[in-house]
Amino acid sequence: MRAAILHGAHDFRIEELPTPVLKEDECLLKVKSCGVCHSEIHQWNENISGLEYPRFIGHETAGEIIAVGSGVTKFKIGDRAASWVDGKGYAEELAVKESRLFKMSEELPYDLAILEPVACTTNGVMKANIQLGDTVALAGTGFMGLILLQQIKLTGASKVIALDIRDEMLELAKELGADVVINPQKEDYKKIINDLTDGKGVDVSFEIGGVQSTLDLAADILRMEGKLVIFGYHPGERKIKDLGYWNWMAFDIINAHFRNLDTILLGSRIGMKLMNEKKINMKPLITHKYKLTEIEDAFKVAKDKPKGFVKSVIVFE
Ligand SMILES: [Zn+2]
C-alpha cells in the first residue's frame, strides 16, 4: 500500500509500505479520506528541531473496514467508519483499534467525515456549558469556528455572533446560521456588540484564531463574569497582556483543550452522531480536495489560505 511520509520541510514522499498487521482489537481501514490539519502545517513548513523526521502523520481519517482482528465485536468487513488516530493517516491502509472507530451513516460521504476536529469542537462546546438564551461570540470563523458555530446553535444560545477579518468567511458563517457577522477591521465591533447586549458584552466568547489578535478581541467583547473559552491552538509563546483586566472583569477562563483519551473518544462519539444526523453541515467547509500524490499541494493551500479556502482533504481513489 502507498503512504505519504514527511521527510522534512516541503518534502512528502510517496512510499510503498506493507499492509499493517492487525492486533486482536484492531480493524483494517481502507482509507478513503484524511483531512489536512492546521496543527500539522508547521512541521511541514519547516524542519522543527526536536521533532524526528521522517514522520508518518495524518489523523483525520475515514474509510471502509476491509479486515477485522479476532477480538473485534462491533465492526464487520464493509462497515464505513471515521476514526480517531494519532498518525499514519496519509496512507491507503490503516490499522485502528475498534474503540477508536465510529460508524458512519450510509449517506455521509467519506470526504465530509472529518471526525477529529469535530471531536474537539464537541468537547469545547460541552465544556463551555452554554446556557439557554446566552449570547455567544466567535473570534475567528475558519474551519473550526464554522463547526463550533453550528454546534453552538444547537445549545439554545439566543444569538451567535461571528467575527472574522475575511468577509467570505463571514458570508459562510451567515449561511451556516450566524445571527450577526462582524468584520472587526472594518466595523466598530464594540459598538455593535454593546448595542446588542445592553452595553454589557457577550455571555460567552470563544477565542478560535490562536493568535494574539483573536485572544484580545474575545476578551474585549466579553461581559463581566462572562466565559472566555480558549479554543484556539497557541503553540509557542503568547502573552496575556491584560491579565489585570481579565482579573478585574472576573472572567471565567475555560481552556477548551483536551488530552485525556476518554474525553476525546466521548467527543468523537457525540460528534459522529451529530454528523450522521446531519446536525452539522460539513459540505461548504471542505473546499479543496487532493489525491495522495498531490499532498504537497494540499499542505501548501492550507498554509497559504487563498480566498475561499476553508479546509483541504486528501481523498483516495
Ligand atoms: Zn486535526
PDB file of N, CA and C in Angstrom, residues 225-275:
ATOM      1  N   GLU A 225     -17.806  38.730  34.334  1.00  0.00           N
ATOM      2  CA  GLU A 225     -18.098  37.352  34.764  1.00  0.00           C
ATOM      3  C   GLU A 225     -18.524  36.446  33.605  1.00  0.00           C
ATOM      4  N   GLY A 226     -18.254  36.895  32.366  1.00  0.00           N
ATOM      5  CA  GLY A 226     -18.558  36.045  31.215  1.00  0.00           C
ATOM      6  C   GLY A 226     -17.515  34.939  31.073  1.00  0.00           C
ATOM      7  N   LYS A 227     -17.817  34.019  30.161  1.00  0.00           N
ATOM      8  CA  LYS A 227     -16.909  32.883  29.944  1.00  0.00           C
ATOM      9  C   LYS A 227     -16.001  33.151  28.745  1.00  0.00           C
ATOM     10  N   LEU A 228     -14.710  33.116  29.009  1.00  0.00           N
ATOM     11  CA  LEU A 228     -13.725  33.263  27.937  1.00  0.00           C
ATOM     12  C   LEU A 228     -13.196  31.867  27.613  1.00  0.00           C
ATOM     13  N   VAL A 229     -13.587  31.365  26.464  1.00  0.00           N
ATOM     14  CA  VAL A 229     -13.240  29.984  26.106  1.00  0.00           C
ATOM     15  C   VAL A 229     -12.029  30.010  25.170  1.00  0.00           C
ATOM     16  N   ILE A 230     -10.906  29.509  25.667  1.00  0.00           N
ATOM     17  CA  ILE A 230      -9.684  29.476  24.847  1.00  0.00           C
ATOM     18  C   ILE A 230      -9.714  28.184  24.045  1.00  0.00           C
ATOM     19  N   PHE A 231     -10.199  28.310  22.813  1.00  0.00           N
ATOM     20  CA  PHE A 231     -10.299  27.127  21.952  1.00  0.00           C
ATOM     21  C   PHE A 231      -9.126  27.064  20.981  1.00  0.00           C
ATOM     22  N   GLY A 232      -8.601  28.223  20.589  1.00  0.00           N
ATOM     23  CA  GLY A 232      -7.509  28.279  19.602  1.00  0.00           C
ATOM     24  C   GLY A 232      -6.278  27.517  20.067  1.00  0.00           C
ATOM     25  N   TYR A 233      -5.522  27.083  19.085  1.00  0.00           N
ATOM     26  CA  TYR A 233      -4.281  26.355  19.356  1.00  0.00           C
ATOM     27  C   TYR A 233      -3.165  27.393  19.398  1.00  0.00           C
ATOM     28  N   HIS A 234      -2.477  27.486  20.522  1.00  0.00           N
ATOM     29  CA  HIS A 234      -1.473  28.535  20.725  1.00  0.00           C
ATOM     30  C   HIS A 234      -0.081  27.945  20.917  1.00  0.00           C
ATOM     31  N   PRO A 235       0.545  27.467  19.854  1.00  0.00           N
ATOM     32  CA  PRO A 235       1.910  26.954  20.024  1.00  0.00           C
ATOM     33  C   PRO A 235       2.868  28.128  20.251  1.00  0.00           C
ATOM     34  N   GLY A 236       3.951  27.874  20.947  1.00  0.00           N
ATOM     35  CA  GLY A 236       4.934  28.934  21.189  1.00  0.00           C
ATOM     36  C   GLY A 236       4.442  29.908  22.237  1.00  0.00           C
ATOM     37  N   GLU A 237       5.113  31.036  22.293  1.00  0.00           N
ATOM     38  CA  GLU A 237       4.845  31.992  23.365  1.00  0.00           C
ATOM     39  C   GLU A 237       3.696  32.924  23.010  1.00  0.00           C
ATOM     40  N   ARG A 238       2.773  33.076  23.934  1.00  0.00           N
ATOM     41  CA  ARG A 238       1.717  34.082  23.782  1.00  0.00           C
ATOM     42  C   ARG A 238       1.669  34.873  25.075  1.00  0.00           C
ATOM     43  N   LYS A 239       1.269  36.105  24.930  1.00  0.00           N
ATOM     44  CA  LYS A 239       1.179  36.942  26.120  1.00  0.00           C
ATOM     45  C   LYS A 239      -0.268  37.235  26.448  1.00  0.00           C
ATOM     46  N   ILE A 240      -0.618  37.057  27.698  1.00  0.00           N
ATOM     47  CA  ILE A 240      -1.892  37.592  28.164  1.00  0.00           C
ATOM     48  C   ILE A 240      -1.556  38.991  28.644  1.00  0.00           C
ATOM     49  N   LYS A 241      -1.829  39.965  27.767  1.00  0.00           N
ATOM     50  CA  LYS A 241      -1.386  41.326  28.070  1.00  0.00           C
ATOM     51  C   LYS A 241      -2.218  41.947  29.189  1.00  0.00           C
ATOM     52  N   ASP A 242      -3.477  41.524  29.232  1.00  0.00           N
ATOM     53  CA  ASP A 242      -4.428  42.222  30.091  1.00  0.00           C
ATOM     54  C   ASP A 242      -4.904  41.372  31.251  1.00  0.00           C
ATOM     55  N   LEU A 243      -4.013  40.634  31.838  1.00  0.00           N
ATOM     56  CA  LEU A 243      -4.457  39.759  32.928  1.00  0.00           C
ATOM     57  C   LEU A 243      -5.134  40.572  34.036  1.00  0.00           C
ATOM     58  N   GLY A 244      -4.625  41.780  34.267  1.00  0.00           N
ATOM     59  CA  GLY A 244      -5.245  42.639  35.279  1.00  0.00           C
ATOM     60  C   GLY A 244      -6.707  42.910  34.957  1.00  0.00           C
ATOM     61  N   TYR A 245      -6.977  43.211  33.676  1.00  0.00           N
ATOM     62  CA  TYR A 245      -8.342  43.483  33.223  1.00  0.00           C
ATOM     63  C   TYR A 245      -9.201  42.220  33.322  1.00  0.00           C
ATOM     64  N   TRP A 246      -8.652  41.095  32.868  1.00  0.00           N
ATOM     65  CA  TRP A 246      -9.395  39.828  32.919  1.00  0.00           C
ATOM     66  C   TRP A 246      -9.780  39.515  34.362  1.00  0.00           C
ATOM     67  N   ASN A 247      -8.820  39.783  35.241  1.00  0.00           N
ATOM     68  CA  ASN A 247      -8.987  39.517  36.656  1.00  0.00           C
ATOM     69  C   ASN A 247     -10.093  40.423  37.228  1.00  0.00           C
ATOM     70  N   TRP A 248     -10.005  41.708  36.916  1.00  0.00           N
ATOM     71  CA  TRP A 248     -10.986  42.688  37.391  1.00  0.00           C
ATOM     72  C   TRP A 248     -12.385  42.348  36.862  1.00  0.00           C
ATOM     73  N   MET A 249     -12.437  41.925  35.589  1.00  0.00           N
ATOM     74  CA  MET A 249     -13.726  41.603  34.974  1.00  0.00           C
ATOM     75  C   MET A 249     -14.270  40.254  35.450  1.00  0.00           C
ATOM     76  N   ALA A 250     -13.504  39.566  36.260  1.00  0.00           N
ATOM     77  CA  ALA A 250     -13.917  38.271  36.820  1.00  0.00           C
ATOM     78  C   ALA A 250     -14.309  37.274  35.740  1.00  0.00           C
ATOM     79  N   PHE A 251     -13.535  37.273  34.649  1.00  0.00           N
ATOM     80  CA  PHE A 251     -13.823  36.313  33.574  1.00  0.00           C
ATOM     81  C   PHE A 251     -13.662  34.889  34.084  1.00  0.00           C
ATOM     82  N   ASP A 252     -14.528  34.046  33.596  1.00  0.00           N
ATOM     83  CA  ASP A 252     -14.410  32.611  33.846  1.00  0.00           C
ATOM     84  C   ASP A 252     -13.608  32.062  32.656  1.00  0.00           C
ATOM     85  N   ILE A 253     -12.338  31.766  32.888  1.00  0.00           N
ATOM     86  CA  ILE A 253     -11.465  31.377  31.775  1.00  0.00           C
ATOM     87  C   ILE A 253     -11.481  29.853  31.613  1.00  0.00           C
ATOM     88  N   ILE A 254     -11.897  29.429  30.422  1.00  0.00           N
ATOM     89  CA  ILE A 254     -12.072  27.994  30.169  1.00  0.00           C
ATOM     90  C   ILE A 254     -11.075  27.556  29.105  1.00  0.00           C
ATOM     91  N   ASN A 255     -10.220  26.628  29.467  1.00  0.00           N
ATOM     92  CA  ASN A 255      -9.278  26.088  28.496  1.00  0.00           C
ATOM     93  C   ASN A 255      -9.925  24.901  27.789  1.00  0.00           C
ATOM     94  N   ALA A 256     -10.300  25.108  26.533  1.00  0.00           N
ATOM     95  CA  ALA A 256     -11.024  24.062  25.803  1.00  0.00           C
ATOM     96  C   ALA A 256     -10.064  23.174  25.016  1.00  0.00           C
ATOM     97  N   HIS A 257      -9.079  22.662  25.713  1.00  0.00           N
ATOM     98  CA  HIS A 257      -8.167  21.675  25.120  1.00  0.00           C
ATOM     99  C   HIS A 257      -8.273  20.398  25.915  1.00  0.00           C
ATOM    100  N   PHE A 258      -8.126  19.288  25.217  1.00  0.00           N
ATOM    101  CA  PHE A 258      -8.375  18.002  25.861  1.00  0.00           C
ATOM    102  C   PHE A 258      -7.235  17.052  25.543  1.00  0.00           C
ATOM    103  N   ARG A 259      -6.730  16.407  26.568  1.00  0.00           N
ATOM    104  CA  ARG A 259      -5.628  15.472  26.358  1.00  0.00           C
ATOM    105  C   ARG A 259      -5.987  14.057  26.797  1.00  0.00           C
ATOM    106  N   ASN A 260      -7.052  13.959  27.578  1.00  0.00           N
ATOM    107  CA  ASN A 260      -7.449  12.660  28.102  1.00  0.00           C
ATOM    108  C   ASN A 260      -8.154  11.847  27.000  1.00  0.00           C
ATOM    109  N   LEU A 261      -7.693  10.631  26.746  1.00  0.00           N
ATOM    110  CA  LEU A 261      -8.222   9.843  25.635  1.00  0.00           C
ATOM    111  C   LEU A 261      -9.720   9.575  25.785  1.00  0.00           C
ATOM    112  N   ASP A 262     -10.158   9.298  27.014  1.00  0.00           N
ATOM    113  CA  ASP A 262     -11.596   9.020  27.213  1.00  0.00           C
ATOM    114  C   ASP A 262     -12.445  10.216  26.792  1.00  0.00           C
ATOM    115  N   THR A 263     -11.967  11.420  27.127  1.00  0.00           N
ATOM    116  CA  THR A 263     -12.706  12.633  26.754  1.00  0.00           C
ATOM    117  C   THR A 263     -12.734  12.782  25.235  1.00  0.00           C
ATOM    118  N   ILE A 264     -11.597  12.544  24.603  1.00  0.00           N
ATOM    119  CA  ILE A 264     -11.510  12.666  23.142  1.00  0.00           C
ATOM    120  C   ILE A 264     -12.462  11.670  22.468  1.00  0.00           C
ATOM    121  N   LEU A 265     -12.506  10.453  23.007  1.00  0.00           N
ATOM    122  CA  LEU A 265     -13.378   9.444  22.398  1.00  0.00           C
ATOM    123  C   LEU A 265     -14.855   9.770  22.637  1.00  0.00           C
ATOM    124  N   LEU A 266     -15.155  10.342  23.784  1.00  0.00           N
ATOM    125  CA  LEU A 266     -16.536  10.789  24.048  1.00  0.00           C
ATOM    126  C   LEU A 266     -16.933  11.877  23.039  1.00  0.00           C
ATOM    127  N   GLY A 267     -16.038  12.848  22.846  1.00  0.00           N
ATOM    128  CA  GLY A 267     -16.299  13.905  21.854  1.00  0.00           C
ATOM    129  C   GLY A 267     -16.444  13.324  20.458  1.00  0.00           C
ATOM    130  N   SER A 268     -15.661  12.286  20.159  1.00  0.00           N
ATOM    131  CA  SER A 268     -15.735  11.643  18.834  1.00  0.00           C
ATOM    132  C   SER A 268     -17.097  10.977  18.648  1.00  0.00           C
ATOM    133  N   ARG A 269     -17.552  10.284  19.688  1.00  0.00           N
ATOM    134  CA  ARG A 269     -18.821   9.554  19.598  1.00  0.00           C
ATOM    135  C   ARG A 269     -19.983  10.528  19.387  1.00  0.00           C
ATOM    136  N   ILE A 270     -19.992  11.585  20.186  1.00  0.00           N
ATOM    137  CA  ILE A 270     -21.093  12.554  20.080  1.00  0.00           C
ATOM    138  C   ILE A 270     -20.980  13.333  18.758  1.00  0.00           C
ATOM    139  N   GLY A 271     -19.761  13.698  18.392  1.00  0.00           N
ATOM    140  CA  GLY A 271     -19.550  14.415  17.125  1.00  0.00           C
ATOM    141  C   GLY A 271     -19.989  13.584  15.929  1.00  0.00           C
ATOM    142  N   MET A 272     -19.676  12.289  15.966  1.00  0.00           N
ATOM    143  CA  MET A 272     -20.072  11.391  14.863  1.00  0.00           C
ATOM    144  C   MET A 272     -21.592  11.320  14.753  1.00  0.00           C
ATOM    145  N   LYS A 273     -22.238  11.253  15.929  1.00  0.00           N
ATOM    146  CA  LYS A 273     -23.707  11.204  15.959  1.00  0.00           C
ATOM    147  C   LYS A 273     -24.292  12.460  15.303  1.00  0.00           C
ATOM    148  N   LEU A 274     -23.733  13.605  15.639  1.00  0.00           N
ATOM    149  CA  LEU A 274     -24.239  14.866  15.071  1.00  0.00           C
ATOM    150  C   LEU A 274     -24.031  14.917  13.559  1.00  0.00           C
ATOM    151  N   MET A 275     -22.889  14.394  13.107  1.00  0.00           N
ATOM    152  CA  MET A 275     -22.639  14.375  11.658  1.00  0.00           C
ATOM    153  C   MET A 275     -23.590  13.396  10.968  1.00  0.00           C
TER     154      MET A 275
END
